[in-house]
Amino acid sequence: MLFPLVDENPTRRPPVVTIGLIAINTLLLLATVGFSSVAHNRLFIEYGFVPERLTSAITTHENVVVDLRDLLGNDPRSREVLEQSKVDTRMVLSGNLPAVAMTVFTSMFLHAGFMHLIGNMWFLWIFGNNVEDRLGHVPFLLFYLVGGVFAALTHWSATTGVGAMLPTVGASGAVAVVLGAYAVTYPKAQIRCLLFIFVIFLFVDLPAVAVLGIWMAGQIIEGFGALHLDIDGGVAWWAHIGGFVFGMAVMPLLTLLIPDTTYQSVLTQERSFQFDPRKHDNFRY
């Protein structure tokens, strides 16, 4: 297992959007700390992205009925609480397309727990500041949100059966957009990683293209495995894949449209595969 810790890739502009996204996601999770498992599931169903709900909104325009008991799985305590409360376990979700479209955005800011949040925000912090530095604050925010929508739609297109009735929450699809953008912009940037080999822990420095390539390979393996077995294990693998591909494809186009500073131009070249150090002997950061 490879876990990135820090990148050797300086920035000039403060990553205010990256910090803001981390703060919003964290505050929203803290606001739900006292929720019961039933309340959490109701929140996720209402504001998470349910693929079947989008399908219904596009085709039949009918409401979708989701049963809370299907989401509680084998959690006996939560099932007991649900039965004792004598509440209606069914939730009727609107089939109105604008309402469904809004959940694509709201789902990006909901997380199932602190480990879910920390994993996503850690990757966003390491890689987001450089992408924001290159694009600028507003373009980066739009890139993040639009890419997150594309990631959700990729998940929707690849999800069938029972999985289509389960809500998807988390920023991982949008964060994957940032990872794809970083991989194609700074492939040679060094990433300090913690490498787990059974009980052995090692610190290694690897180029971003290797670290993110390994990450993407894992998503593809898991994604096709989920398609073959018709299960997803609770992870939106295809949202990650779609987001990463979106980031890799769109970031080069944005860099053509958005002028960069001399500093950013040289920095990007130095951490790409076209860099010629003889042309930039005086470059320092």
mmCIF file of C-alpha atoms in Angstrom, residues 58-285:
data_model
loop_
_atom_site.group_PDB
_atom_site.id
_atom_site.type_symbol
_atom_site.label_atom_id
_atom_site.label_comp_id
_atom_site.label_asym_id
_atom_site.label_seq_id
_atom_site.Cartn_x
_atom_site.Cartn_y
_atom_site.Cartn_z
ATOM 1 C CA ILE A 58 -34.752 11.446 -17.160
ATOM 2 C CA THR A 59 -37.045 8.660 -18.357
ATOM 3 C CA THR A 60 -40.327 8.337 -16.447
ATOM 4 C CA HIS A 61 -40.235 11.472 -14.235
ATOM 5 C CA GLU A 62 -41.635 9.298 -11.455
ATOM 6 C CA ASN A 63 -40.678 9.447 -7.793
ATOM 7 C CA VAL A 64 -38.301 6.821 -6.423
ATOM 8 C CA VAL A 65 -39.027 4.910 -3.222
ATOM 9 C CA VAL A 66 -36.021 3.896 -1.096
ATOM 10 C CA ASP A 67 -36.296 1.686 1.988
ATOM 11 C CA LEU A 68 -33.997 2.529 4.899
ATOM 12 C CA ARG A 69 -33.750 -1.152 5.796
ATOM 13 C CA ASP A 70 -31.875 -1.806 2.558
ATOM 14 C CA LEU A 71 -29.163 0.639 3.619
ATOM 15 C CA LEU A 72 -28.681 -0.629 7.156
ATOM 16 C CA GLY A 73 -27.466 -3.985 5.872
ATOM 17 C CA ASN A 74 -26.480 -6.366 8.655
ATOM 18 C CA ASP A 75 -26.297 -3.750 11.412
ATOM 19 C CA PRO A 76 -28.602 -5.373 14.016
ATOM 20 C CA ARG A 77 -28.495 -2.445 16.446
ATOM 21 C CA SER A 78 -29.635 0.070 13.839
ATOM 22 C CA ARG A 79 -32.344 -2.281 12.617
ATOM 23 C CA GLU A 80 -33.578 -2.701 16.191
ATOM 24 C CA VAL A 81 -33.692 1.062 16.723
ATOM 25 C CA LEU A 82 -35.543 1.481 13.446
ATOM 26 C CA GLU A 83 -38.133 -1.143 14.359
ATOM 27 C CA GLN A 84 -38.661 0.293 17.858
ATOM 28 C CA SER A 85 -39.143 3.809 16.516
ATOM 29 C CA LYS A 86 -42.072 2.553 14.436
ATOM 30 C CA VAL A 87 -41.307 5.134 11.747
ATOM 31 C CA ASP A 88 -42.063 4.584 8.097
ATOM 32 C CA THR A 89 -38.886 3.060 6.670
ATOM 33 C CA ARG A 90 -39.717 4.177 3.150
ATOM 34 C CA MET A 91 -38.560 7.486 1.710
ATOM 35 C CA VAL A 92 -40.141 8.935 -1.414
ATOM 36 C CA LEU A 93 -37.610 10.877 -3.482
ATOM 37 C CA SER A 94 -38.745 13.446 -6.003
ATOM 38 C CA GLY A 95 -38.329 12.539 -9.661
ATOM 39 C CA ASN A 96 -38.037 16.213 -10.591
ATOM 40 C CA LEU A 97 -34.857 16.627 -12.659
ATOM 41 C CA PRO A 98 -33.660 19.940 -11.104
ATOM 42 C CA ALA A 99 -34.052 18.453 -7.611
ATOM 43 C CA VAL A 100 -32.102 15.359 -8.626
ATOM 44 C CA ALA A 101 -29.420 17.455 -10.324
ATOM 45 C CA MET A 102 -28.892 19.391 -7.104
ATOM 46 C CA THR A 103 -28.002 16.168 -5.280
ATOM 47 C CA VAL A 104 -25.032 15.728 -7.610
ATOM 48 C CA PHE A 105 -23.549 18.816 -5.944
ATOM 49 C CA THR A 106 -24.751 18.241 -2.386
ATOM 50 C CA SER A 107 -23.389 14.684 -2.402
ATOM 51 C CA MET A 108 -19.863 16.066 -2.919
ATOM 52 C CA PHE A 109 -19.939 17.679 0.515
ATOM 53 C CA LEU A 110 -21.302 14.777 2.574
ATOM 54 C CA HIS A 111 -19.101 12.081 4.119
ATOM 55 C CA ALA A 112 -19.904 8.822 5.868
ATOM 56 C CA GLY A 113 -17.398 9.350 8.686
ATOM 57 C CA PHE A 114 -14.109 10.906 9.720
ATOM 58 C CA MET A 115 -11.908 8.348 7.946
ATOM 59 C CA HIS A 116 -13.875 8.924 4.748
ATOM 60 C CA LEU A 117 -13.432 12.683 5.143
ATOM 61 C CA ILE A 118 -9.742 12.587 6.114
ATOM 62 C CA GLY A 119 -8.807 10.389 3.166
ATOM 63 C CA ASN A 120 -10.469 12.689 0.644
ATOM 64 C CA MET A 121 -9.307 15.952 2.201
ATOM 65 C CA TRP A 122 -5.736 14.707 2.611
ATOM 66 C CA PHE A 123 -5.432 14.028 -1.100
ATOM 67 C CA LEU A 124 -7.126 17.343 -1.891
ATOM 68 C CA TRP A 125 -4.655 19.213 0.318
ATOM 69 C CA ILE A 126 -1.552 17.581 -1.163
ATOM 70 C CA PHE A 127 -2.504 17.917 -4.814
ATOM 71 C CA GLY A 128 -5.155 20.637 -4.907
ATOM 72 C CA ASN A 129 -2.959 23.582 -3.954
ATOM 73 C CA ASN A 130 -0.755 23.214 -7.039
ATOM 74 C CA VAL A 131 -3.660 22.812 -9.454
ATOM 75 C CA GLU A 132 -5.334 25.855 -7.885
ATOM 76 C CA ASP A 133 -2.052 27.781 -8.135
ATOM 77 C CA ARG A 134 -1.849 27.032 -11.849
ATOM 78 C CA LEU A 135 -5.489 27.725 -12.763
ATOM 79 C CA GLY A 136 -6.399 30.494 -10.334
ATOM 80 C CA HIS A 137 -9.031 30.419 -7.616
ATOM 81 C CA VAL A 138 -12.310 30.738 -9.542
ATOM 82 C CA PRO A 139 -11.348 28.512 -12.505
ATOM 83 C CA PHE A 140 -10.125 25.868 -10.053
ATOM 84 C CA LEU A 141 -13.423 25.889 -8.154
ATOM 85 C CA LEU A 142 -15.422 25.536 -11.375
ATOM 86 C CA PHE A 143 -13.068 22.801 -12.576
ATOM 87 C CA TYR A 144 -13.531 20.931 -9.286
ATOM 88 C CA LEU A 145 -17.334 21.171 -9.315
ATOM 89 C CA VAL A 146 -17.883 20.425 -13.011
ATOM 90 C CA GLY A 147 -15.424 17.545 -12.802
ATOM 91 C CA GLY A 148 -17.297 16.235 -9.778
ATOM 92 C CA VAL A 149 -20.496 16.230 -11.831
ATOM 93 C CA PHE A 150 -18.765 14.286 -14.602
ATOM 94 C CA ALA A 151 -17.486 11.791 -12.028
ATOM 95 C CA ALA A 152 -21.000 11.296 -10.644
ATOM 96 C CA LEU A 153 -22.398 10.757 -14.142
ATOM 97 C CA THR A 154 -19.697 8.168 -14.825
ATOM 98 C CA HIS A 155 -20.751 6.346 -11.665
ATOM 99 C CA TRP A 156 -24.389 6.576 -12.776
ATOM 100 C CA SER A 157 -23.630 5.107 -16.199
ATOM 101 C CA ALA A 158 -21.760 2.146 -14.684
ATOM 102 C CA THR A 159 -24.141 1.328 -11.814
ATOM 103 C CA THR A 160 -27.002 -1.130 -12.140
ATOM 104 C CA GLY A 161 -29.113 -3.374 -9.943
ATOM 105 C CA VAL A 162 -29.261 -2.813 -6.195
ATOM 106 C CA GLY A 163 -26.292 -0.453 -6.326
ATOM 107 C CA ALA A 164 -28.335 2.039 -8.333
ATOM 108 C CA MET A 165 -30.653 2.472 -5.349
ATOM 109 C CA LEU A 166 -27.848 3.282 -2.912
ATOM 110 C CA PRO A 167 -26.841 6.907 -2.288
ATOM 111 C CA THR A 168 -23.319 7.994 -3.153
ATOM 112 C CA VAL A 169 -21.674 10.580 -0.897
ATOM 113 C CA GLY A 170 -18.200 12.041 -0.663
ATOM 114 C CA ALA A 171 -15.795 14.318 -2.486
ATOM 115 C CA SER A 172 -13.714 11.484 -3.938
ATOM 116 C CA GLY A 173 -14.974 11.925 -7.505
ATOM 117 C CA ALA A 174 -14.119 15.635 -7.508
ATOM 118 C CA VAL A 175 -10.797 14.966 -5.768
ATOM 119 C CA ALA A 176 -9.996 12.409 -8.480
ATOM 120 C CA VAL A 177 -10.390 15.250 -10.994
ATOM 121 C CA VAL A 178 -7.642 17.123 -9.153
ATOM 122 C CA LEU A 179 -5.421 14.026 -9.137
ATOM 123 C CA GLY A 180 -5.794 13.604 -12.889
ATOM 124 C CA ALA A 181 -4.990 17.278 -13.443
ATOM 125 C CA TYR A 182 -1.904 17.052 -11.236
ATOM 126 C CA ALA A 183 -0.662 13.882 -12.949
ATOM 127 C CA VAL A 184 -0.765 15.456 -16.394
ATOM 128 C CA THR A 185 0.626 18.843 -15.288
ATOM 129 C CA TYR A 186 3.362 17.853 -12.814
ATOM 130 C CA PRO A 187 4.213 14.225 -13.652
ATOM 131 C CA LYS A 188 7.811 14.502 -12.400
ATOM 132 C CA ALA A 189 7.015 16.270 -9.113
ATOM 133 C CA GLN A 190 8.422 14.205 -6.253
ATOM 134 C CA ILE A 191 5.924 12.779 -3.770
ATOM 135 C CA ARG A 192 7.111 11.559 -0.364
ATOM 136 C CA CYS A 193 5.092 8.415 0.386
ATOM 137 C CA LEU A 194 4.714 5.890 3.151
ATOM 138 C CA LEU A 195 5.024 2.387 1.716
ATOM 139 C CA PHE A 196 3.414 -0.508 3.605
ATOM 140 C CA ILE A 197 4.787 -3.992 2.849
ATOM 141 C CA PHE A 198 3.145 -6.360 5.309
ATOM 142 C CA VAL A 199 4.689 -5.203 8.629
ATOM 143 C CA ILE A 200 7.434 -3.098 7.020
ATOM 144 C CA PHE A 201 7.062 0.677 6.718
ATOM 145 C CA LEU A 202 9.274 2.632 4.335
ATOM 146 C CA PHE A 203 9.489 6.263 3.248
ATOM 147 C CA VAL A 204 9.999 6.558 -0.501
ATOM 148 C CA ASP A 205 10.160 9.449 -2.966
ATOM 149 C CA LEU A 206 8.396 8.761 -6.247
ATOM 150 C CA PRO A 207 7.344 10.913 -9.213
ATOM 151 C CA ALA A 208 3.703 11.943 -9.221
ATOM 152 C CA VAL A 209 3.016 10.000 -12.410
ATOM 153 C CA ALA A 210 4.017 6.783 -10.612
ATOM 154 C CA VAL A 211 2.082 7.498 -7.409
ATOM 155 C CA LEU A 212 -1.085 8.579 -9.179
ATOM 156 C CA GLY A 213 -0.685 5.921 -11.855
ATOM 157 C CA ILE A 214 -0.625 3.222 -9.169
ATOM 158 C CA TRP A 215 -3.675 4.798 -7.550
ATOM 159 C CA MET A 216 -5.554 4.882 -10.864
ATOM 160 C CA ALA A 217 -4.608 1.290 -11.667
ATOM 161 C CA GLY A 218 -6.147 0.223 -8.368
ATOM 162 C CA GLN A 219 -9.374 2.057 -9.184
ATOM 163 C CA ILE A 220 -9.597 0.415 -12.611
ATOM 164 C CA ILE A 221 -9.035 -3.074 -11.198
ATOM 165 C CA GLU A 222 -11.650 -2.541 -8.506
ATOM 166 C CA GLY A 223 -14.035 -0.858 -10.931
ATOM 167 C CA PHE A 224 -14.042 -3.699 -13.441
ATOM 168 C CA GLY A 225 -14.226 -6.184 -10.583
ATOM 169 C CA ALA A 226 -17.335 -4.422 -9.308
ATOM 170 C CA LEU A 227 -18.896 -4.561 -12.781
ATOM 171 C CA HIS A 228 -18.144 -8.262 -13.104
ATOM 172 C CA LEU A 229 -19.525 -9.162 -9.679
ATOM 173 C CA ASP A 230 -22.293 -6.526 -9.758
ATOM 174 C CA ILE A 231 -21.128 -5.165 -6.380
ATOM 175 C CA ASP A 232 -19.264 -2.013 -5.460
ATOM 176 C CA GLY A 233 -18.324 -2.631 -1.836
ATOM 177 C CA GLY A 234 -19.666 0.795 -0.923
ATOM 178 C CA VAL A 235 -17.070 2.605 -3.055
ATOM 179 C CA ALA A 236 -17.873 4.554 -6.226
ATOM 180 C CA TRP A 237 -14.915 3.227 -8.206
ATOM 181 C CA TRP A 238 -16.218 4.526 -11.518
ATOM 182 C CA ALA A 239 -16.662 8.009 -10.114
ATOM 183 C CA HIS A 240 -12.941 7.936 -9.313
ATOM 184 C CA ILE A 241 -12.071 6.670 -12.787
ATOM 185 C CA GLY A 242 -14.304 9.186 -14.544
ATOM 186 C CA GLY A 243 -13.028 12.052 -12.426
ATOM 187 C CA PHE A 244 -9.380 11.177 -13.046
ATOM 188 C CA VAL A 245 -9.901 10.900 -16.808
ATOM 189 C CA PHE A 246 -11.777 14.216 -16.814
ATOM 190 C CA GLY A 247 -8.908 15.904 -14.981
ATOM 191 C CA MET A 248 -6.302 14.523 -17.367
ATOM 192 C CA ALA A 249 -8.314 15.486 -20.449
ATOM 193 C CA VAL A 250 -9.512 18.958 -19.457
ATOM 194 C CA MET A 251 -6.510 20.316 -17.554
ATOM 195 C CA PRO A 252 -4.299 20.661 -20.686
ATOM 196 C CA LEU A 253 -7.098 22.578 -22.416
ATOM 197 C CA LEU A 254 -7.454 24.942 -19.465
ATOM 198 C CA THR A 255 -3.723 25.598 -19.331
ATOM 199 C CA LEU A 256 -3.917 26.719 -22.961
ATOM 200 C CA LEU A 257 -6.735 29.143 -22.157
ATOM 201 C CA ILE A 258 -5.422 30.481 -18.834
ATOM 202 C CA PRO A 259 -2.093 32.341 -19.077
ATOM 203 C CA ASP A 260 0.483 31.366 -16.489
ATOM 204 C CA THR A 261 3.198 33.413 -14.837
ATOM 205 C CA THR A 262 6.867 32.996 -15.715
ATOM 206 C CA TYR A 263 7.264 31.216 -12.394
ATOM 207 C CA GLN A 264 4.447 28.780 -13.119
ATOM 208 C CA SER A 265 5.626 28.249 -16.680
ATOM 209 C CA VAL A 266 9.096 27.180 -15.598
ATOM 210 C CA LEU A 267 7.778 25.227 -12.620
ATOM 211 C CA THR A 268 5.413 23.262 -14.850
ATOM 212 C CA GLN A 269 8.156 22.576 -17.373
ATOM 213 C CA GLU A 270 10.584 21.472 -14.673
ATOM 214 C CA ARG A 271 8.089 18.923 -13.390
ATOM 215 C CA SER A 272 7.047 17.688 -16.813
ATOM 216 C CA PHE A 273 8.863 15.384 -19.208
ATOM 217 C CA GLN A 274 9.875 18.214 -21.554
ATOM 218 C CA PHE A 275 12.072 20.143 -19.102
ATOM 219 C CA ASP A 276 15.573 21.125 -20.220
ATOM 220 C CA PRO A 277 17.515 22.332 -17.144
ATOM 221 C CA ARG A 278 20.164 24.026 -19.324
ATOM 222 C CA LYS A 279 17.607 26.660 -20.316
ATOM 223 C CA HIS A 280 16.716 27.577 -16.730
ATOM 224 C CA ASP A 281 19.991 27.702 -14.791
ATOM 225 C CA ASN A 282 18.891 30.786 -12.854
ATOM 226 C CA PHE A 283 15.490 29.477 -11.799
ATOM 227 C CA ARG A 284 15.073 29.307 -8.043
ATOM 228 C CA TYR A 285 12.118 28.858 -5.739
#
